[in-house]
């Protein structure tokens, strides 16, 4: 079955420290990977995506993610966390099942403490 | 720049009542989606419309119907609401059904069925 997993329900980090939000996937064929962020009482917003090419993808708000094919991972990273980064983060994979559809992970809540 | 607009934002229904969630996008996107978000379960696809004139079931279509009224509008109907349909509903759209296409979300509709 094609799936995406976010192994941590919650990640806590101090402001100014680096942050990592983990994501692993299981798909047949080439993976098309996305990160979205959801702030309280809002819809999801696109952060970044990996389609092909460089394994390190840079996105909005200083976030980046590294595609690792051997580990089937696409972890989200930021060198220096801000309190305003506190939100719910979703990893997603787009798969072709006779038509493309997007599978979302369960989400990881990030708390950045001042 | 409105993007994806959905109404109502909040609704309380009694079991057995019916209602329609409205959604419109102004980005000239071909594909539109309805998701529900429940704690710890991420986003689950209810129905989608790959293009005007077509609709297809997603992961959790039971209890729902949809109408792609035109290219801009995609409505979700609950014919006989049940407490299990208490959730946050998100309408979304994307340019087309390709692998790398980003999904754009509305702000969400909070539905409570009592």
PDB file of C-alpha atoms in Angstrom:
ATOM      1  CA  UNK A   1       0.000   0.000   0.000  1.00  0.00           C
ATOM      2  CA  UNK A   2       1.188   3.489  -0.748  1.00  0.00           C
ATOM      3  CA  UNK A   3       1.522   5.585   2.340  1.00  0.00           C
ATOM      4  CA  UNK A   4       3.310   8.365   4.137  1.00  0.00           C
ATOM      5  CA  UNK A   5       4.243   8.325   7.799  1.00  0.00           C
ATOM      6  CA  UNK A   6       5.123  11.070  10.229  1.00  0.00           C
ATOM      7  CA  UNK A   7       6.495   9.180  13.211  1.00  0.00           C
ATOM      8  CA  UNK A   8       6.293  12.071  15.683  1.00  0.00           C
ATOM      9  CA  UNK A   9       2.985  13.525  16.842  1.00  0.00           C
ATOM     10  CA  UNK A  10       4.785  16.500  18.320  1.00  0.00           C
ATOM     11  CA  UNK A  11       8.202  18.109  18.119  1.00  0.00           C
ATOM     12  CA  UNK A  12       9.427  20.617  20.690  1.00  0.00           C
ATOM     13  CA  UNK A  13      12.361  22.902  20.008  1.00  0.00           C
ATOM     14  CA  UNK A  14      13.770  26.077  21.504  1.00  0.00           C
ATOM     15  CA  UNK A  15      13.807  29.239  19.457  1.00  0.00           C
ATOM     16  CA  UNK A  16      17.067  29.614  17.598  1.00  0.00           C
ATOM     17  CA  UNK A  17      17.781  25.885  17.551  1.00  0.00           C
ATOM     18  CA  UNK A  18      17.594  23.783  14.402  1.00  0.00           C
ATOM     19  CA  UNK A  19      14.428  21.814  13.833  1.00  0.00           C
ATOM     20  CA  UNK A  20      13.632  18.596  12.000  1.00  0.00           C
ATOM     21  CA  UNK A  21      10.204  17.162  11.272  1.00  0.00           C
ATOM     22  CA  UNK A  22      10.401  13.612   9.993  1.00  0.00           C
ATOM     23  CA  UNK A  23       8.587  11.978   7.112  1.00  0.00           C
ATOM     24  CA  UNK A  24       8.947   8.584   5.487  1.00  0.00           C
ATOM     25  CA  UNK A  25       7.048   7.232   2.523  1.00  0.00           C
ATOM     26  CA  UNK A  26       6.185   4.014   0.779  1.00  0.00           C
ATOM     27  CA  UNK A  27       5.236   4.283  -2.884  1.00  0.00           C
ATOM     28  CA  UNK A  28       5.716   2.328  -6.043  1.00  0.00           C
ATOM     29  CA  UNK A  29       7.424   4.309  -8.745  1.00  0.00           C
ATOM     30  CA  UNK A  30       8.857   7.774  -8.422  1.00  0.00           C
ATOM     31  CA  UNK A  31       7.748   9.721  -5.360  1.00  0.00           C
ATOM     32  CA  UNK A  32       6.451  13.259  -5.622  1.00  0.00           C
ATOM     33  CA  UNK A  33       6.762  14.693  -2.132  1.00  0.00           C
ATOM     34  CA  UNK A  34       5.314  17.783  -0.508  1.00  0.00           C
ATOM     35  CA  UNK A  35       5.285  19.626   2.802  1.00  0.00           C
ATOM     36  CA  UNK A  36       2.343  21.748   3.887  1.00  0.00           C
ATOM     37  CA  UNK A  37       1.886  23.855   7.023  1.00  0.00           C
ATOM     38  CA  UNK A  38      -1.345  24.590   8.855  1.00  0.00           C
ATOM     39  CA  UNK A  39      -1.664  27.477  11.287  1.00  0.00           C
ATOM     40  CA  UNK A  40      -4.512  27.451  13.843  1.00  0.00           C
ATOM     41  CA  UNK A  41      -7.970  27.663  12.302  1.00  0.00           C
ATOM     42  CA  UNK A  42      -6.559  28.006   8.802  1.00  0.00           C
ATOM     43  CA  UNK A  43      -6.233  25.872   5.713  1.00  0.00           C
ATOM     44  CA  UNK A  44      -3.040  24.136   4.666  1.00  0.00           C
ATOM     45  CA  UNK A  45      -0.383  26.177   2.909  1.00  0.00           C
ATOM     46  CA  UNK A  46       2.230  24.808   0.535  1.00  0.00           C
ATOM     47  CA  UNK A  47       5.830  24.946   1.807  1.00  0.00           C
ATOM     48  CA  UNK A  48       7.923  23.001  -0.690  1.00  0.00           C
ATOM     49  CA  UNK A  49       8.018  19.995  -2.959  1.00  0.00           C
ATOM     50  CA  UNK A  50      10.391  17.464  -4.486  1.00  0.00           C
ATOM     51  CA  UNK A  51       9.677  16.270  -7.990  1.00  0.00           C
ATOM     52  CA  UNK A  52      13.093  15.511  -9.418  1.00  0.00           C
ATOM     53  CA  UNK A  53      16.635  16.882  -9.439  1.00  0.00           C
ATOM     54  CA  UNK A  54      18.563  18.151  -6.425  1.00  0.00           C
ATOM     55  CA  UNK A  55      17.825  16.172  -3.292  1.00  0.00           C
ATOM     56  CA  UNK A  56      17.837  19.324  -1.146  1.00  0.00           C
ATOM     57  CA  UNK A  57      14.758  21.406  -1.759  1.00  0.00           C
ATOM     58  CA  UNK A  58      14.344  24.927  -0.430  1.00  0.00           C
ATOM     59  CA  UNK A  59      10.945  26.390   0.297  1.00  0.00           C
ATOM     60  CA  UNK A  60       9.064  29.161   1.998  1.00  0.00           C
ATOM     61  CA  UNK A  61       9.936  30.792   5.349  1.00  0.00           C
ATOM     62  CA  UNK A  62      13.490  29.381   5.373  1.00  0.00           C
ATOM     63  CA  UNK A  63      12.424  25.743   5.375  1.00  0.00           C
ATOM     64  CA  UNK A  64      14.171  23.043   3.406  1.00  0.00           C
ATOM     65  CA  UNK A  65      13.753  19.309   2.985  1.00  0.00           C
ATOM     66  CA  UNK A  66      16.095  16.542   1.958  1.00  0.00           C
ATOM     67  CA  UNK A  67      14.968  13.700  -0.243  1.00  0.00           C
ATOM     68  CA  UNK A  68      16.728  10.446   0.638  1.00  0.00           C
ATOM     69  CA  UNK A  69      15.805   7.649  -1.724  1.00  0.00           C
ATOM     70  CA  UNK A  70      17.647   4.887   0.111  1.00  0.00           C
ATOM     71  CA  UNK A  71      15.941   5.720   3.392  1.00  0.00           C
ATOM     72  CA  UNK A  72      12.640   6.656   1.714  1.00  0.00           C
ATOM     73  CA  UNK A  73      12.563   9.837   3.731  1.00  0.00           C
ATOM     74  CA  UNK A  74      11.777  13.491   3.150  1.00  0.00           C
ATOM     75  CA  UNK A  75      12.534  15.273   6.416  1.00  0.00           C
ATOM     76  CA  UNK A  76      11.684  18.942   6.837  1.00  0.00           C
ATOM     77  CA  UNK A  77      14.396  21.133   8.337  1.00  0.00           C
ATOM     78  CA  UNK A  78      15.127  24.673   9.360  1.00  0.00           C
ATOM     79  CA  UNK A  79      18.500  25.893  10.692  1.00  0.00           C
ATOM     80  CA  UNK A  80      17.053  28.284  13.274  1.00  0.00           C
ATOM     81  CA  UNK A  81      13.490  27.920  14.574  1.00  0.00           C
ATOM     82  CA  UNK A  82      11.187  30.846  15.278  1.00  0.00           C
ATOM     83  CA  UNK A  83       8.253  30.943  17.684  1.00  0.00           C
ATOM     84  CA  UNK A  84       6.110  31.810  14.674  1.00  0.00           C
ATOM     85  CA  UNK A  85       7.005  28.433  13.111  1.00  0.00           C
ATOM     86  CA  UNK A  86       4.754  26.744  15.674  1.00  0.00           C
ATOM     87  CA  UNK A  87       2.092  25.004  13.610  1.00  0.00           C
ATOM     88  CA  UNK A  88       0.912  21.652  12.290  1.00  0.00           C
ATOM     89  CA  UNK A  89       3.053  20.235   9.495  1.00  0.00           C
ATOM     90  CA  UNK A  90       1.889  17.691   6.945  1.00  0.00           C
ATOM     91  CA  UNK A  91       4.000  15.587   4.687  1.00  0.00           C
ATOM     92  CA  UNK A  92       2.273  14.384   1.525  1.00  0.00           C
ATOM     93  CA  UNK A  93       3.052  12.140  -1.413  1.00  0.00           C
ATOM     94  CA  UNK A  94       1.432  12.316  -4.797  1.00  0.00           C
ATOM     95  CA  UNK A  95       0.865   8.929  -6.398  1.00  0.00           C
ATOM     96  CA  UNK A  96      -0.444   7.756  -9.728  1.00  0.00           C
ATOM     97  CA  UNK A  97      -3.268   5.283  -9.302  1.00  0.00           C
ATOM     98  CA  UNK A  98      -4.802   5.652 -12.706  1.00  0.00           C
ATOM     99  CA  UNK A  99      -4.983   9.342 -11.958  1.00  0.00           C
ATOM    100  CA  UNK A 100      -2.923  11.293  -9.485  1.00  0.00           C
ATOM    101  CA  UNK A 101      -3.998  11.607  -5.897  1.00  0.00           C
ATOM    102  CA  UNK A 102      -2.321  13.062  -2.828  1.00  0.00           C
ATOM    103  CA  UNK A 103      -1.869  11.051   0.367  1.00  0.00           C
ATOM    104  CA  UNK A 104      -1.289  13.061   3.526  1.00  0.00           C
ATOM    105  CA  UNK A 105       0.509  12.029   6.678  1.00  0.00           C
ATOM    106  CA  UNK A 106      -1.219  12.390  10.032  1.00  0.00           C
ATOM    107  CA  UNK A 107       0.636  15.608  10.788  1.00  0.00           C
ATOM    108  CA  UNK A 108       3.273  16.679  13.285  1.00  0.00           C
ATOM    109  CA  UNK A 109       2.672  19.531  15.672  1.00  0.00           C
ATOM    110  CA  UNK A 110       5.711  21.752  16.109  1.00  0.00           C
ATOM    111  CA  UNK A 111       6.095  23.816  19.258  1.00  0.00           C
ATOM    112  CA  UNK A 112       8.851  26.401  19.302  1.00  0.00           C
ATOM    113  CA  UNK A 113       9.492  27.792  22.763  1.00  0.00           C
ATOM    114  CA  UNK A 114      10.901  31.274  23.269  1.00  0.00           C
TER     115      UNK A 114
ATOM    116  CA  UNK B   1      -6.453  37.447  -4.269  1.00  0.00           C
ATOM    117  CA  UNK B   2      -9.169  35.172  -2.826  1.00  0.00           C
ATOM    118  CA  UNK B   3      -7.863  31.738  -3.930  1.00  0.00           C
ATOM    119  CA  UNK B   4     -10.217  29.066  -2.599  1.00  0.00           C
ATOM    120  CA  UNK B   5     -13.278  30.288  -0.739  1.00  0.00           C
ATOM    121  CA  UNK B   6     -15.596  27.993   1.176  1.00  0.00           C
ATOM    122  CA  UNK B   7     -18.765  28.628   3.155  1.00  0.00           C
ATOM    123  CA  UNK B   8     -20.013  28.376   5.796  1.00  0.00           C
ATOM    124  CA  UNK B   9     -17.071  28.547   8.173  1.00  0.00           C
ATOM    125  CA  UNK B  10     -19.028  27.109  11.096  1.00  0.00           C
ATOM    126  CA  UNK B  11     -22.201  25.025  11.185  1.00  0.00           C
ATOM    127  CA  UNK B  12     -24.045  22.990  13.776  1.00  0.00           C
ATOM    128  CA  UNK B  13     -26.473  20.392  12.475  1.00  0.00           C
ATOM    129  CA  UNK B  14     -28.849  17.989  14.100  1.00  0.00           C
ATOM    130  CA  UNK B  15     -28.610  14.327  13.198  1.00  0.00           C
ATOM    131  CA  UNK B  16     -30.562  13.690  10.036  1.00  0.00           C
ATOM    132  CA  UNK B  17     -30.438  17.244   8.736  1.00  0.00           C
ATOM    133  CA  UNK B  18     -28.974  18.025   5.365  1.00  0.00           C
ATOM    134  CA  UNK B  19     -26.643  20.773   4.269  1.00  0.00           C
ATOM    135  CA  UNK B  20     -24.369  21.836   1.454  1.00  0.00           C
ATOM    136  CA  UNK B  21     -20.851  23.202   1.758  1.00  0.00           C
ATOM    137  CA  UNK B  22     -20.028  25.617  -1.000  1.00  0.00           C
ATOM    138  CA  UNK B  23     -16.619  26.115  -2.560  1.00  0.00           C
ATOM    139  CA  UNK B  24     -15.315  28.375  -5.283  1.00  0.00           C
ATOM    140  CA  UNK B  25     -11.842  29.026  -6.660  1.00  0.00           C
ATOM    141  CA  UNK B  26     -10.676  31.936  -8.750  1.00  0.00           C
ATOM    142  CA  UNK B  27      -7.392  30.466 -10.000  1.00  0.00           C
ATOM    143  CA  UNK B  28      -8.849  28.829 -13.126  1.00  0.00           C
ATOM    144  CA  UNK B  29      -7.842  25.422 -11.778  1.00  0.00           C
ATOM    145  CA  UNK B  30      -9.100  22.280 -13.422  1.00  0.00           C
ATOM    146  CA  UNK B  31      -9.119  19.976 -10.398  1.00  0.00           C
ATOM    147  CA  UNK B  32     -11.007  20.417  -7.146  1.00  0.00           C
ATOM    148  CA  UNK B  33     -11.168  18.355  -3.975  1.00  0.00           C
ATOM    149  CA  UNK B  34     -13.018  17.920  -0.713  1.00  0.00           C
ATOM    150  CA  UNK B  35     -11.093  16.644   2.305  1.00  0.00           C
ATOM    151  CA  UNK B  36     -12.025  16.083   5.897  1.00  0.00           C
ATOM    152  CA  UNK B  37      -9.573  16.530   8.743  1.00  0.00           C
ATOM    153  CA  UNK B  38      -9.897  14.579  11.969  1.00  0.00           C
ATOM    154  CA  UNK B  39      -7.442  14.573  14.881  1.00  0.00           C
ATOM    155  CA  UNK B  40      -4.583  12.134  14.385  1.00  0.00           C
ATOM    156  CA  UNK B  41      -5.800  11.094  10.936  1.00  0.00           C
ATOM    157  CA  UNK B  42      -4.458  13.790   8.701  1.00  0.00           C
ATOM    158  CA  UNK B  43      -6.547  14.711   5.693  1.00  0.00           C
ATOM    159  CA  UNK B  44      -8.733  12.181   3.979  1.00  0.00           C
ATOM    160  CA  UNK B  45     -10.115  12.683   0.507  1.00  0.00           C
ATOM    161  CA  UNK B  46     -13.889  12.534   0.264  1.00  0.00           C
ATOM    162  CA  UNK B  47     -14.474  13.319  -3.415  1.00  0.00           C
ATOM    163  CA  UNK B  48     -12.578  14.998  -6.169  1.00  0.00           C
ATOM    164  CA  UNK B  49     -13.239  16.436  -9.589  1.00  0.00           C
ATOM    165  CA  UNK B  50     -10.359  16.070 -12.005  1.00  0.00           C
ATOM    166  CA  UNK B  51     -11.974  18.463 -14.454  1.00  0.00           C
ATOM    167  CA  UNK B  52     -15.250  20.209 -15.059  1.00  0.00           C
ATOM    168  CA  UNK B  53     -17.991  17.665 -15.621  1.00  0.00           C
ATOM    169  CA  UNK B  54     -16.322  14.795 -13.767  1.00  0.00           C
ATOM    170  CA  UNK B  55     -16.410  13.651 -10.157  1.00  0.00           C
ATOM    171  CA  UNK B  56     -14.876  10.630  -8.455  1.00  0.00           C
ATOM    172  CA  UNK B  57     -14.918   9.038  -5.041  1.00  0.00           C
ATOM    173  CA  UNK B  58     -11.990   9.396  -2.703  1.00  0.00           C
ATOM    174  CA  UNK B  59     -11.144   7.416   0.422  1.00  0.00           C
ATOM    175  CA  UNK B  60     -14.236   8.234   2.492  1.00  0.00           C
ATOM    176  CA  UNK B  61     -17.189   9.070   0.196  1.00  0.00           C
ATOM    177  CA  UNK B  62     -19.997   7.396   2.140  1.00  0.00           C
ATOM    178  CA  UNK B  63     -22.648   9.829   3.331  1.00  0.00           C
ATOM    179  CA  UNK B  64     -21.607  12.571   0.923  1.00  0.00           C
ATOM    180  CA  UNK B  65     -22.447  13.766  -2.571  1.00  0.00           C
ATOM    181  CA  UNK B  66     -20.748  16.383  -4.699  1.00  0.00           C
ATOM    182  CA  UNK B  67     -21.543  18.601  -7.643  1.00  0.00           C
ATOM    183  CA  UNK B  68     -19.064  20.284  -9.937  1.00  0.00           C
ATOM    184  CA  UNK B  69     -21.336  23.117 -10.911  1.00  0.00           C
ATOM    185  CA  UNK B  70     -18.849  24.742 -13.287  1.00  0.00           C
ATOM    186  CA  UNK B  71     -15.096  25.180 -13.455  1.00  0.00           C
ATOM    187  CA  UNK B  72     -15.076  27.481 -10.423  1.00  0.00           C
ATOM    188  CA  UNK B  73     -17.482  25.766  -8.050  1.00  0.00           C
ATOM    189  CA  UNK B  74     -17.509  22.395  -6.313  1.00  0.00           C
ATOM    190  CA  UNK B  75     -20.084  21.726  -3.598  1.00  0.00           C
ATOM    191  CA  UNK B  76     -20.288  18.990  -0.979  1.00  0.00           C
ATOM    192  CA  UNK B  77     -23.651  17.792   0.293  1.00  0.00           C
ATOM    193  CA  UNK B  78     -24.513  15.847   3.415  1.00  0.00           C
ATOM    194  CA  UNK B  79     -27.941  14.364   2.787  1.00  0.00           C
ATOM    195  CA  UNK B  80     -28.557  13.040   6.299  1.00  0.00           C
ATOM    196  CA  UNK B  81     -25.925  14.207   8.741  1.00  0.00           C
ATOM    197  CA  UNK B  82     -24.514  11.809  11.332  1.00  0.00           C
ATOM    198  CA  UNK B  83     -22.347  12.531  14.394  1.00  0.00           C
ATOM    199  CA  UNK B  84     -19.485  10.687  12.650  1.00  0.00           C
ATOM    200  CA  UNK B  85     -19.444  13.499  10.117  1.00  0.00           C
ATOM    201  CA  UNK B  86     -18.402  16.012  12.751  1.00  0.00           C
ATOM    202  CA  UNK B  87     -15.136  17.242  11.294  1.00  0.00           C
ATOM    203  CA  UNK B  88     -13.302  20.080   9.631  1.00  0.00           C
ATOM    204  CA  UNK B  89     -13.872  20.129   5.898  1.00  0.00           C
ATOM    205  CA  UNK B  90     -11.438  21.601   3.414  1.00  0.00           C
ATOM    206  CA  UNK B  91     -12.039  22.399  -0.183  1.00  0.00           C
ATOM    207  CA  UNK B  92      -8.953  22.551  -2.389  1.00  0.00           C
ATOM    208  CA  UNK B  93      -7.946  22.970  -5.989  1.00  0.00           C
ATOM    209  CA  UNK B  94      -4.971  22.354  -8.257  1.00  0.00           C
ATOM    210  CA  UNK B  95      -4.118  23.351 -11.766  1.00  0.00           C
ATOM    211  CA  UNK B  96      -4.351  19.847 -13.136  1.00  0.00           C
ATOM    212  CA  UNK B  97      -3.843  16.275 -12.145  1.00  0.00           C
ATOM    213  CA  UNK B  98      -0.125  16.045 -12.839  1.00  0.00           C
ATOM    214  CA  UNK B  99       2.466  14.709 -10.466  1.00  0.00           C
ATOM    215  CA  UNK B 100       3.978  17.924  -9.294  1.00  0.00           C
ATOM    216  CA  UNK B 101       0.945  20.089  -8.968  1.00  0.00           C
ATOM    217  CA  UNK B 102       0.504  21.958  -5.724  1.00  0.00           C
ATOM    218  CA  UNK B 103      -2.857  21.875  -3.981  1.00  0.00           C
ATOM    219  CA  UNK B 104      -4.333  25.119  -2.692  1.00  0.00           C
ATOM    220  CA  UNK B 105      -6.683  24.953   0.265  1.00  0.00           C
ATOM    221  CA  UNK B 106      -9.593  26.964   1.550  1.00  0.00           C
ATOM    222  CA  UNK B 107      -9.798  28.134   5.144  1.00  0.00           C
ATOM    223  CA  UNK B 108     -11.938  25.230   6.302  1.00  0.00           C
ATOM    224  CA  UNK B 109     -15.506  24.624   7.462  1.00  0.00           C
ATOM    225  CA  UNK B 110     -16.060  23.419  11.024  1.00  0.00           C
ATOM    226  CA  UNK B 111     -19.092  21.138  11.123  1.00  0.00           C
ATOM    227  CA  UNK B 112     -20.621  19.710  14.290  1.00  0.00           C
ATOM    228  CA  UNK B 113     -23.421  17.163  14.128  1.00  0.00           C
ATOM    229  CA  UNK B 114     -25.321  16.720  17.385  1.00  0.00           C
TER     230      UNK B 114
END
